[in-house]
PDB file of C-alpha atoms in Angstrom:
ATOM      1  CA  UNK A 186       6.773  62.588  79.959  1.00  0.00           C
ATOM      2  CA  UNK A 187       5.253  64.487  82.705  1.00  0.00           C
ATOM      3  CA  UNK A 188       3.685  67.947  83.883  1.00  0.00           C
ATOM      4  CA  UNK A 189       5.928  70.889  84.957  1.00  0.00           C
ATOM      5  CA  UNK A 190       5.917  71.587  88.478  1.00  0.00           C
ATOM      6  CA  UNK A 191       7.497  74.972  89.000  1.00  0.00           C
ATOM      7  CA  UNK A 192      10.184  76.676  86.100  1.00  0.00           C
ATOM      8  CA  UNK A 193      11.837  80.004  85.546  1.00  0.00           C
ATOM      9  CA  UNK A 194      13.972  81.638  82.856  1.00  0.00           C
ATOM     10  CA  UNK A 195      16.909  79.067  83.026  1.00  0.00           C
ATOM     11  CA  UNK A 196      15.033  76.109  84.194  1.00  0.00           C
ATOM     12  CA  UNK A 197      12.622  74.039  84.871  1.00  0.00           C
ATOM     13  CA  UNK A 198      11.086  71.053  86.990  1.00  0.00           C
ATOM     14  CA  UNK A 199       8.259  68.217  85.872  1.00  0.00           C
ATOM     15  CA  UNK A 200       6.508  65.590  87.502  1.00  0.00           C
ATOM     16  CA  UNK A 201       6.390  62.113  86.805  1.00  0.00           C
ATOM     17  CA  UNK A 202       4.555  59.021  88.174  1.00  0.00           C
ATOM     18  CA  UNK A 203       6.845  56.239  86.537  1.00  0.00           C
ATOM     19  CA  UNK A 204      10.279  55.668  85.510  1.00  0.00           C
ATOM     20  CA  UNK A 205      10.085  53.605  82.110  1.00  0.00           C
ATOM     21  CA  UNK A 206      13.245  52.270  80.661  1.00  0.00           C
ATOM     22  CA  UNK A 207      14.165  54.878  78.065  1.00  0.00           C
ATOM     23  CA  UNK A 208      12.676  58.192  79.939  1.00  0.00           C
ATOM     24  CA  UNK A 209      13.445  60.268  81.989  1.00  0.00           C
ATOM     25  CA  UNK A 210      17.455  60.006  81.228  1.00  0.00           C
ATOM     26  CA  UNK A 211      20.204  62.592  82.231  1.00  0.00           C
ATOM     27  CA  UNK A 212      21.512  64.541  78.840  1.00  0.00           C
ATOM     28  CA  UNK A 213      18.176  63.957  76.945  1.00  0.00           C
ATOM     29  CA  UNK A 214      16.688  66.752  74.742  1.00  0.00           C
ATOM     30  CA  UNK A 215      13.024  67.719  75.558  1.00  0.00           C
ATOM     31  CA  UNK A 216      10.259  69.945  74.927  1.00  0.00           C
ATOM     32  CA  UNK A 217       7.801  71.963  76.558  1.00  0.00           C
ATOM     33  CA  UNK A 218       5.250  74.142  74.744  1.00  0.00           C
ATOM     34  CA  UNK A 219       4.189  76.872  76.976  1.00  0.00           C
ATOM     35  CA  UNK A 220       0.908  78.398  76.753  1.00  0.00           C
ATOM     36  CA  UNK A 221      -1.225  80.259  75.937  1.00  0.00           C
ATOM     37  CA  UNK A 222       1.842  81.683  73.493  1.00  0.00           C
ATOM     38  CA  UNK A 223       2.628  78.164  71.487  1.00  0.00           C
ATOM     39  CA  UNK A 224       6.352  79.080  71.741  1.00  0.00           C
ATOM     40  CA  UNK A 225       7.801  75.863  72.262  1.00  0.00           C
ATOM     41  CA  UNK A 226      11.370  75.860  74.698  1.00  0.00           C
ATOM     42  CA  UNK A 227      13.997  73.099  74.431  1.00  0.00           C
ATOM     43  CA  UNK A 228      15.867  71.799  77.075  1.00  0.00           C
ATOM     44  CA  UNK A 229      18.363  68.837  78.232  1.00  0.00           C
ATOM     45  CA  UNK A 230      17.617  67.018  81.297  1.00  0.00           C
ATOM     46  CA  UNK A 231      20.280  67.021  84.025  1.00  0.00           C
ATOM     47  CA  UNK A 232      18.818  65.370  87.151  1.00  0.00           C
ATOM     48  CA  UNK A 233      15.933  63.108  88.366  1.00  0.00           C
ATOM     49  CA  UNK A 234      15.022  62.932  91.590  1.00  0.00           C
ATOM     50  CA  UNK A 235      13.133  60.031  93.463  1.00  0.00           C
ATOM     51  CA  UNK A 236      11.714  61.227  96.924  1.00  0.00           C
ATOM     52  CA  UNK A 237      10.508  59.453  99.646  1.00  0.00           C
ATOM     53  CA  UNK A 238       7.277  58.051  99.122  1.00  0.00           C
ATOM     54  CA  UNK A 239       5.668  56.853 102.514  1.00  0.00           C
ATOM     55  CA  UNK A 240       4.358  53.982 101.311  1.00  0.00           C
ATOM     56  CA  UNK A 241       7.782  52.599 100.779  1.00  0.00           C
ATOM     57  CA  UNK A 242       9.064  53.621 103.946  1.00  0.00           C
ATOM     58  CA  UNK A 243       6.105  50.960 105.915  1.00  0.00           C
ATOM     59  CA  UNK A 244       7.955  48.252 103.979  1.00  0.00           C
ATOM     60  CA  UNK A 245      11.646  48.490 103.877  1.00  0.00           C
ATOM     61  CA  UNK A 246      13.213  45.849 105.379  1.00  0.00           C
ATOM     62  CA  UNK A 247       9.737  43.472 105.330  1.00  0.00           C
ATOM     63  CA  UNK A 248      11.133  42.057 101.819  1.00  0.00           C
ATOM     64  CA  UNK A 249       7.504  43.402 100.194  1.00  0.00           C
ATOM     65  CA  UNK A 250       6.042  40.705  97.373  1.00  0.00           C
ATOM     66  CA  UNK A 251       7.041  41.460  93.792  1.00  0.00           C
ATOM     67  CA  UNK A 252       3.665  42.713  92.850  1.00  0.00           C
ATOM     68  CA  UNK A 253       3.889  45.275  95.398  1.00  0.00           C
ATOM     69  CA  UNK A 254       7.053  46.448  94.208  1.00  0.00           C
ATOM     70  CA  UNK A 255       5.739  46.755  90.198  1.00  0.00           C
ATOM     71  CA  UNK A 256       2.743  48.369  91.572  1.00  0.00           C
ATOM     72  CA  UNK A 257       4.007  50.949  93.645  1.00  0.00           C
ATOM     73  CA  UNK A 258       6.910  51.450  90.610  1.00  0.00           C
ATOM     74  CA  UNK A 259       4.212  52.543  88.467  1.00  0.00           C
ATOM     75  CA  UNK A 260       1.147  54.332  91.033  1.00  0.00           C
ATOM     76  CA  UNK A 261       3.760  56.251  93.108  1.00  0.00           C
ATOM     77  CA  UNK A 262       2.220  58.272  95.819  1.00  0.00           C
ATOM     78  CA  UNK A 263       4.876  60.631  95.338  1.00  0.00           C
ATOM     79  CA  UNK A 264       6.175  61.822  91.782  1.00  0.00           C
ATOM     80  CA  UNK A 265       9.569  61.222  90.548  1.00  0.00           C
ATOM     81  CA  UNK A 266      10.953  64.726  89.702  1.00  0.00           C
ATOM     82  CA  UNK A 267      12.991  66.035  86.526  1.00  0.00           C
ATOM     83  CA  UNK A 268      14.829  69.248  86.140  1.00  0.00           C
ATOM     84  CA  UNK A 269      15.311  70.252  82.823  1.00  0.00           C
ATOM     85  CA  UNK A 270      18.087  72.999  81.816  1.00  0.00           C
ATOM     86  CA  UNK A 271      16.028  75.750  79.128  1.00  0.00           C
ATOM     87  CA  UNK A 272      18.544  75.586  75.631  1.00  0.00           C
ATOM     88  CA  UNK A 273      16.481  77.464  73.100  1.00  0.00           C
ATOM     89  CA  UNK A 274      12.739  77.914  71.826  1.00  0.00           C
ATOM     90  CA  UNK A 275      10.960  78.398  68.649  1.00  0.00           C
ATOM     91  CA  UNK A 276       7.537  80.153  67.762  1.00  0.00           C
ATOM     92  CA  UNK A 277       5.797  77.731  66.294  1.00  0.00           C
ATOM     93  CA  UNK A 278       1.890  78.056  67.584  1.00  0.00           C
ATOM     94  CA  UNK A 279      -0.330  75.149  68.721  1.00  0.00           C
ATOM     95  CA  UNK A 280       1.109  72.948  66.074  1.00  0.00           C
ATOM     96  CA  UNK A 281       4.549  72.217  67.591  1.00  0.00           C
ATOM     97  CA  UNK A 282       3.902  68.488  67.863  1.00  0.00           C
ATOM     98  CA  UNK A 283       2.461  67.985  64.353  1.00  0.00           C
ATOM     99  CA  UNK A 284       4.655  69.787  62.852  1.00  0.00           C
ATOM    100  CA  UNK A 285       8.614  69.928  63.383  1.00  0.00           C
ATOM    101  CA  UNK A 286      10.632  73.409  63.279  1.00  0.00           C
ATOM    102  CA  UNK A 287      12.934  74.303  60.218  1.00  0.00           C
ATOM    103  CA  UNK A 288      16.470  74.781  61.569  1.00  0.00           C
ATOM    104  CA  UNK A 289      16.022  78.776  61.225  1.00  0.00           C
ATOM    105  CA  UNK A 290      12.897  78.550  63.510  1.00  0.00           C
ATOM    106  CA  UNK A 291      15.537  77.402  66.439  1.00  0.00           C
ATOM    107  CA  UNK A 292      16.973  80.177  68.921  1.00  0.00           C
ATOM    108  CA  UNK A 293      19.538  78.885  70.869  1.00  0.00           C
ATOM    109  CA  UNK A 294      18.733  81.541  73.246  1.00  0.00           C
ATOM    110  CA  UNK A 295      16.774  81.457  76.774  1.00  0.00           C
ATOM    111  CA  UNK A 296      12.866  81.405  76.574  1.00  0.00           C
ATOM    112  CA  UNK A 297      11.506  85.327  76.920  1.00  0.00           C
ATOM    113  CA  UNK A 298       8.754  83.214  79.419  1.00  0.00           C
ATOM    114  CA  UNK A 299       9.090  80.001  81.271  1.00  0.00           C
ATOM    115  CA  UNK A 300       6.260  77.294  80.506  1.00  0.00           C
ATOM    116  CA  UNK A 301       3.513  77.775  83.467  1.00  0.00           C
ATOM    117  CA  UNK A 302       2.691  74.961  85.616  1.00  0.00           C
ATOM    118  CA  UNK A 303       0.989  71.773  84.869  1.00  0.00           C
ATOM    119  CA  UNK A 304       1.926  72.498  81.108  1.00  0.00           C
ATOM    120  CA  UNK A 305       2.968  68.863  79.284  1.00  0.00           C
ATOM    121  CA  UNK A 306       6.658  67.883  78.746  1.00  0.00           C
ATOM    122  CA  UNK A 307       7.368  65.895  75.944  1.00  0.00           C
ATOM    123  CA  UNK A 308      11.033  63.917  75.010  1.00  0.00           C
ATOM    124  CA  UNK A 309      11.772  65.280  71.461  1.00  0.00           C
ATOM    125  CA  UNK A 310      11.646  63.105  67.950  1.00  0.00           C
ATOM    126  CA  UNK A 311      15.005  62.280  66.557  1.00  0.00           C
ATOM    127  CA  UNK A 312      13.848  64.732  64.173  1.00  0.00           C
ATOM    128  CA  UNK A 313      13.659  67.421  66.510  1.00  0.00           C
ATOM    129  CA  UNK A 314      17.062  66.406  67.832  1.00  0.00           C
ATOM    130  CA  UNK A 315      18.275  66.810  64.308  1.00  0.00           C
ATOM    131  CA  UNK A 316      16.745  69.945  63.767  1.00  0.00           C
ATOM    132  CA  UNK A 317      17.962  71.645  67.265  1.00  0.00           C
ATOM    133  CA  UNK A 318      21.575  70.446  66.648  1.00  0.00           C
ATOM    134  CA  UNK A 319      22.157  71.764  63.157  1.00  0.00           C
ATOM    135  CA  UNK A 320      23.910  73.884  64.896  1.00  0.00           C
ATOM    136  CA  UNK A 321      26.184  74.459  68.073  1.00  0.00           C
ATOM    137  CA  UNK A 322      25.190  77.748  69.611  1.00  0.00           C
ATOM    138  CA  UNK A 323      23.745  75.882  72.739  1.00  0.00           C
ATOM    139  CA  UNK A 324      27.038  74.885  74.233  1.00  0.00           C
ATOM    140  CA  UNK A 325      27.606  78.039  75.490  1.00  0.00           C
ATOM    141  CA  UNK A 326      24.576  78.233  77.479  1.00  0.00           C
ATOM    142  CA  UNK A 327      25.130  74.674  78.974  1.00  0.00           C
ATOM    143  CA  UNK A 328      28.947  75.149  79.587  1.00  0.00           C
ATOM    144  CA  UNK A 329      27.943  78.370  81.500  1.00  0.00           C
ATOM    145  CA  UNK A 330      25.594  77.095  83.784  1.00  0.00           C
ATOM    146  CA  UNK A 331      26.812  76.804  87.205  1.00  0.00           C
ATOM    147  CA  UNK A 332      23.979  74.959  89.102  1.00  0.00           C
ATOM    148  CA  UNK A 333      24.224  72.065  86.521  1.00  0.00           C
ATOM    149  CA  UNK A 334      27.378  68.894  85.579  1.00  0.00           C
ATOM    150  CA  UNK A 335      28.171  71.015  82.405  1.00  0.00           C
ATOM    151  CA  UNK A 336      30.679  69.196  80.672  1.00  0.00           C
ATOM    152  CA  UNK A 337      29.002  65.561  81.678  1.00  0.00           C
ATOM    153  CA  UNK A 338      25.546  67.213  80.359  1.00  0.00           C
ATOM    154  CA  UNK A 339      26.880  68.468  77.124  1.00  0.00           C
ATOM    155  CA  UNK A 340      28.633  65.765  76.099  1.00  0.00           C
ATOM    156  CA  UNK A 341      25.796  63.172  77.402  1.00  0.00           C
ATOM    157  CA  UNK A 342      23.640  65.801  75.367  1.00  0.00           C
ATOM    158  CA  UNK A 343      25.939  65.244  72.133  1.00  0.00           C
ATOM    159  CA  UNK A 344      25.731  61.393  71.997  1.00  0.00           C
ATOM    160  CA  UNK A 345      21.806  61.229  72.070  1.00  0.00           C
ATOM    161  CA  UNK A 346      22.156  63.914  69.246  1.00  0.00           C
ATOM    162  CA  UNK A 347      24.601  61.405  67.417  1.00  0.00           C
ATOM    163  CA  UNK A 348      22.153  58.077  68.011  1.00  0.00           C
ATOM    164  CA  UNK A 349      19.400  60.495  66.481  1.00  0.00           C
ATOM    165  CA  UNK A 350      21.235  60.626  63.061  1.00  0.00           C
ATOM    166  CA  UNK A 351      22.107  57.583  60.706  1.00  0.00           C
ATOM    167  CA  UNK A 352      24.946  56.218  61.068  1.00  0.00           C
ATOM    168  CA  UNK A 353      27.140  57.157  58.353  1.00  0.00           C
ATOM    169  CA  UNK A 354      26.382  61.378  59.538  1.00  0.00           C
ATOM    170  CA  UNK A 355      27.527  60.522  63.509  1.00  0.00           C
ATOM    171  CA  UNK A 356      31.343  60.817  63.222  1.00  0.00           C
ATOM    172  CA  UNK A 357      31.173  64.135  61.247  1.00  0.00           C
ATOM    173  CA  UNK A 358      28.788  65.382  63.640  1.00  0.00           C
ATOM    174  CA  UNK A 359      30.576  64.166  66.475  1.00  0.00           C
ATOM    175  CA  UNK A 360      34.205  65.721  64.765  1.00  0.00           C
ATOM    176  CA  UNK A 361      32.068  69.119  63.993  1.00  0.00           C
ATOM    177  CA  UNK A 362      31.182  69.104  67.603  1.00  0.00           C
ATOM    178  CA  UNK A 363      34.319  69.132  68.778  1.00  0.00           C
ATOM    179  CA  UNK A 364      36.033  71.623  67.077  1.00  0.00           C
ATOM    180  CA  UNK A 365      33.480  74.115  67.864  1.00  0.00           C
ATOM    181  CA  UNK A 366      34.237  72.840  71.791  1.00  0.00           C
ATOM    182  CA  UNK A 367      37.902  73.927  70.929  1.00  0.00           C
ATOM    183  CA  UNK A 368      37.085  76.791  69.563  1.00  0.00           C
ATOM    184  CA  UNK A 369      35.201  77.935  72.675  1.00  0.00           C
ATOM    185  CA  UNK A 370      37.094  76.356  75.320  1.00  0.00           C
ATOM    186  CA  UNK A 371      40.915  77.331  73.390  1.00  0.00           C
ATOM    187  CA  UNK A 372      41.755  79.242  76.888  1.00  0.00           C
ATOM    188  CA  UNK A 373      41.267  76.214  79.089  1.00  0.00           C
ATOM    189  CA  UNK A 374      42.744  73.269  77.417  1.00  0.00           C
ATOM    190  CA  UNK A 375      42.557  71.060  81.028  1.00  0.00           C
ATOM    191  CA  UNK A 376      38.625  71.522  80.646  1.00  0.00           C
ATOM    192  CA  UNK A 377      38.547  70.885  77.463  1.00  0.00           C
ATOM    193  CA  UNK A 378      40.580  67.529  77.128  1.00  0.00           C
ATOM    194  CA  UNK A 379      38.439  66.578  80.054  1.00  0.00           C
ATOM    195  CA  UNK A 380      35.226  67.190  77.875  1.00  0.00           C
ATOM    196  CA  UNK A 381      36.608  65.690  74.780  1.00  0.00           C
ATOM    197  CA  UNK A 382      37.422  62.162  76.824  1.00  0.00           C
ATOM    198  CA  UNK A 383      33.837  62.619  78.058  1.00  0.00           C
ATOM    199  CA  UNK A 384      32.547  62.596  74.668  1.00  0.00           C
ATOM    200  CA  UNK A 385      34.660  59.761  73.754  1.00  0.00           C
ATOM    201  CA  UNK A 386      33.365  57.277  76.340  1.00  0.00           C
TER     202      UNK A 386
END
């Protein structure tokens, strides 16, 4: 997807020239391997960011040719920028791409280091989706961030780890989902109704 531009312990932000159809998108689940450790940290996109290029700015309002606009869509001057909230990691070593973690490999936990800069960022496999998502103990660590949309990123997060299963698994993953969001929002039922109608849409 892109290279990271500057991170820290909770998050993260990459570079990218060109917005394709399917990436970057807000609740997506990504990876970053950071090096020279190989531990691998997850995270869930919750904002892109197109700044001013100048180029664009000599032509708005001339009603620029077509080509122009596909060609400055994918050569940007100025790189469209992703922030990525960190979710978990796993140890895995220079193989991370080759070869997919076993659920117990997971933390759900933040990354002991960031990734450094200019390391690659890669959207995850369904697989990986699968494997992250076996379990629920990243909701916590989403719901309790204050800089990002929480309940919009968890439950965007939740459908994209739905579409990443077959079809007949998505409404008990969907059902187990939730009751572990009532479970850990029981004390603020407004907030959680809120999140569950999210979900729903």
């Amino acid at each position: 997807m892109g290279r990271v531009l500057r991170a820290c312990t909770r998050d993260f932000s990459i570079g990218c020239t060109v917005m394709r159809p399917d990436i970057p998108a807000f609740g997506s689940f990504v990876l970053a391997q950071g090096q020279p450790s190989g531990q691998a940290i997850y995270g869930l996109i919750y904002d892109v960011s197109v700044d001013d290029d100048p180029f664009v700015r000599q032509v708005v309002g001339a009603n620029p040719p077509e080509e122009f606009v596909l060609d400055q869509r994918t050569n940007r001057q100025v790189p469209i920028e992703v922030r990525v909230l960190a979710v978990g990691c796993a140890d895995l070593g220079p193989a991370v791409r080759s070869e997919p973690p076993s659920p117990g490999a997971v933390h759900h936990c933040l990354p002991a280091q960031p990734p450094l800069t200019l390391d690659w960022l890669y959207q995850c496999t369904h697989e990986e989706v699968r494997t992250f998502t076996a379990r629920f103990d990243y909701f916590r660590l989403v719901l309790e961030s204050p800089e990002v949309p929480a309940d919009e990123l968890l439950a965007a997060s939740l459908r994209a780890a739905a579409e990443a299963r077959p079809e007949s698994e998505r409404e008990e993953f969907l059902v187990s989902a939730g009751r572990e969001l009532v479970r850990l929002l029981a004390s603020d039922p407004t907030r959680l109704e809120q999140l569950l109608g999210r979900l729903r849409s």
